[in-house]
Backbone as CSV, one residue per row, in Angstrom:
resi,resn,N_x,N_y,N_z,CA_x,CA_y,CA_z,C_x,C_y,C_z
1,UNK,81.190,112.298,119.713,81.756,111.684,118.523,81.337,112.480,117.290
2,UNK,82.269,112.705,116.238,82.053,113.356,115.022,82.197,112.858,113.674
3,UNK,81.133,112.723,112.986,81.639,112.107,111.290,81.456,112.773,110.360
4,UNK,82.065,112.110,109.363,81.814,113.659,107.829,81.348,112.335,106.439
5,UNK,80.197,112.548,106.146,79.951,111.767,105.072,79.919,112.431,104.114
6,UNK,79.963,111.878,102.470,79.910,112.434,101.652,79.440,111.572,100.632
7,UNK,78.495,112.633,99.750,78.004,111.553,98.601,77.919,112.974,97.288
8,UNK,77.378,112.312,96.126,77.079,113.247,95.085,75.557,113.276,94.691
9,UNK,75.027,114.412,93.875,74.110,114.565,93.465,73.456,113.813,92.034
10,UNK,72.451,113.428,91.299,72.518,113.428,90.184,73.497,113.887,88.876
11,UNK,73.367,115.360,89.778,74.570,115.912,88.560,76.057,115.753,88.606
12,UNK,76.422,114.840,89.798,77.366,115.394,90.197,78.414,115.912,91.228
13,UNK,77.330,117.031,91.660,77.987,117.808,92.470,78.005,117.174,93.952
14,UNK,78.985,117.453,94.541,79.162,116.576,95.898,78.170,117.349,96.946
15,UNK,77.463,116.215,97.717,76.563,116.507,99.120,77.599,116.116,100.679
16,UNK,77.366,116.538,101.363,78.179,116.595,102.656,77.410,116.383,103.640
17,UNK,77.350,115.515,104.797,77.003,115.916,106.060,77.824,115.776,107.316
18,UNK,77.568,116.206,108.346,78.656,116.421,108.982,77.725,116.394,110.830
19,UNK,78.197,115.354,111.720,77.862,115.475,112.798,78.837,115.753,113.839
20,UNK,78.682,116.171,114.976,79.207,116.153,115.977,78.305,116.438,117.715
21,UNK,79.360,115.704,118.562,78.751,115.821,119.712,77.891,114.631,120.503
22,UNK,78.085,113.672,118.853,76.829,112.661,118.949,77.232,111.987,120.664
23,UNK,76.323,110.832,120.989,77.189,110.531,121.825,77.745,108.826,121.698
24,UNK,78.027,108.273,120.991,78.419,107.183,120.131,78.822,107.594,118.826
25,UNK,80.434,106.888,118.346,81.069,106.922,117.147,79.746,106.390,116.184
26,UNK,79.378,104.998,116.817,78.542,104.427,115.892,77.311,105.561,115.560
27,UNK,76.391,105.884,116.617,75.494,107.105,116.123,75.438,108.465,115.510
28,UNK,76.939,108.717,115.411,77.961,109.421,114.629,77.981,109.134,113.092
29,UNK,78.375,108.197,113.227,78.552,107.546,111.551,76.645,106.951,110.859
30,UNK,76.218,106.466,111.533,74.296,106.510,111.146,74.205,107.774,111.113
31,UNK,74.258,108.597,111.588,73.258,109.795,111.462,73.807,110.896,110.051
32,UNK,75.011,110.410,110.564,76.020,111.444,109.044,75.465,110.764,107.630
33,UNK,75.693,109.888,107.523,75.519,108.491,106.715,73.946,108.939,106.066
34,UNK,72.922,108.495,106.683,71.507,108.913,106.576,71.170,110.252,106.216
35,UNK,71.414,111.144,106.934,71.271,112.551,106.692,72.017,113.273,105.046
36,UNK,73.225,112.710,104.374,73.913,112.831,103.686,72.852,112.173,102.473
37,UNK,72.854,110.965,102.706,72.560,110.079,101.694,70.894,111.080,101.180
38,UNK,70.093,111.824,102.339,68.475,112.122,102.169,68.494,112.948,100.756
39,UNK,69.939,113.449,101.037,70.291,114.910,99.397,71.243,114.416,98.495
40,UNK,71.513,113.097,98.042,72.652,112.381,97.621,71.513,111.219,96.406
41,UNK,72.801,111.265,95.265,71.785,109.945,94.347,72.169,109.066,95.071
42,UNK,73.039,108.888,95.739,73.581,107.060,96.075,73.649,107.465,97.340
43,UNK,73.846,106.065,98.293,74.024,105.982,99.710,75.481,106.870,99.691
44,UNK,75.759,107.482,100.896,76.833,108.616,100.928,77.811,107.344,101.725
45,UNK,79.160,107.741,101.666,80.300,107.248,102.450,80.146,107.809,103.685
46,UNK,80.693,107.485,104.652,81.689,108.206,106.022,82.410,108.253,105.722
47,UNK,83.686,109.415,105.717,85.322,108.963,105.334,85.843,109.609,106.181
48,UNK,85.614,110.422,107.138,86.027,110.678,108.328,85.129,110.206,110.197
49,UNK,85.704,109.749,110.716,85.042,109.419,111.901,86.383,110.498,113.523
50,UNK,85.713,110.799,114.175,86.523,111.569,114.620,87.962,112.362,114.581
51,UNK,87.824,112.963,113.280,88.924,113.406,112.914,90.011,113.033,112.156
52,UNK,89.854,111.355,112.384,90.145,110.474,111.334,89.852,110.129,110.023
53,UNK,91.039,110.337,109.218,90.427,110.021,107.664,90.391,108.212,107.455
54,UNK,89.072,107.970,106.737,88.950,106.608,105.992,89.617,106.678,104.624
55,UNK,90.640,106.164,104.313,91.307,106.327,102.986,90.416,105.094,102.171
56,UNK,89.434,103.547,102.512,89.217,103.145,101.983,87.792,103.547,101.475
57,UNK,87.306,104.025,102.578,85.651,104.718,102.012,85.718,105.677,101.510
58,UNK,86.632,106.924,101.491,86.861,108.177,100.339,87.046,107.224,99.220
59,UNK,87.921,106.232,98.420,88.516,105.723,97.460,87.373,105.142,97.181
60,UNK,86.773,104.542,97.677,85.394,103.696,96.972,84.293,104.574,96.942
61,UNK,84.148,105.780,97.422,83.358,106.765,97.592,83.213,107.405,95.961
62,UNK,84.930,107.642,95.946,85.850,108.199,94.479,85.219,108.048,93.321
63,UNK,85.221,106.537,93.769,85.247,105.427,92.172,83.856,105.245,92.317
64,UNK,82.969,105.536,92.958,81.753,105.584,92.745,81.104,106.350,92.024
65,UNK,81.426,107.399,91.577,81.624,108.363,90.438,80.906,108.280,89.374
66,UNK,80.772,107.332,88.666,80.437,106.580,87.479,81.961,107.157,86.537
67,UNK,83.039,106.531,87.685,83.939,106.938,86.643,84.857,108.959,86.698
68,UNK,84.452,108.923,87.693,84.650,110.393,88.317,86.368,110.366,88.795
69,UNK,86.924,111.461,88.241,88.173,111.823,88.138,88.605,111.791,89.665
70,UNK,89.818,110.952,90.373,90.275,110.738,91.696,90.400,112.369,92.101
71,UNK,91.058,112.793,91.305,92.042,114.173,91.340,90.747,115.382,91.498
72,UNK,89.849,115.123,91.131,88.444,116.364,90.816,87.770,116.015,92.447
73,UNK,87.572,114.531,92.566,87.303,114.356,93.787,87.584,114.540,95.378
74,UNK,89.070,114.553,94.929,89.935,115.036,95.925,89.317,116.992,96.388
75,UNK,89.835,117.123,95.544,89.417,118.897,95.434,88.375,119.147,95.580
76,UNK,87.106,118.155,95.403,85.610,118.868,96.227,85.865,118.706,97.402
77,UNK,86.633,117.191,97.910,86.371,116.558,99.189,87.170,118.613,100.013
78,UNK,87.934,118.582,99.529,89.419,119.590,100.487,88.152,120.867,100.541
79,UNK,87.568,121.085,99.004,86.487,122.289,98.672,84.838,122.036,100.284
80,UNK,84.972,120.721,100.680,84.012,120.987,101.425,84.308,120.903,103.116
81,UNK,86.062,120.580,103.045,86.472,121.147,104.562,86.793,122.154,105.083
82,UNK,86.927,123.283,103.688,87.839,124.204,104.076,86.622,125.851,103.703
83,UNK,85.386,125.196,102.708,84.354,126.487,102.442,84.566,126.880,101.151
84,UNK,85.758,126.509,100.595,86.561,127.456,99.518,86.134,126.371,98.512
């Protein structure tokens, strides 16, 4: 099983973690979750769970922001699947 969490920094800037192989979705999503959140100001989202996107935990992830632009968010999220 594979998940992709994501949270931001103090400043900002978005933190990522990313598991796979786990052997439970659920220990998939804890370990991404935890590991994300250790380099993150706030508890991090999951918004992907095997390959699957969460459209409601990216969106509340979003707006967790303090107000952080949907559209800026979008473009880290794409900026941390793709390297670029």
């Amino acid at each position: 099983s594979t998940a992709f969490a994501l949270g931001f920094d103090a400043t900002g800037n978005v933190r990522s973690w990313v598991t796979w192989n786990e052997s439970t979705i659920g220990f998939a999503e804890e370990t991404a979750r935890n590991r994300c959140t250790q380099n993150s100001a706030a508890r991090c989202a999951v918004v992907m769970l095997n390959g699957q996107f969460r459209e409601a935990e990216f969106l509340a992830w979003a707006q967790g922001t303090n107000g952080g632009n949907l559209g800026r968010m979008r473009m880290a999220f794409l900026r941390t699947r793709t390297g670029r």
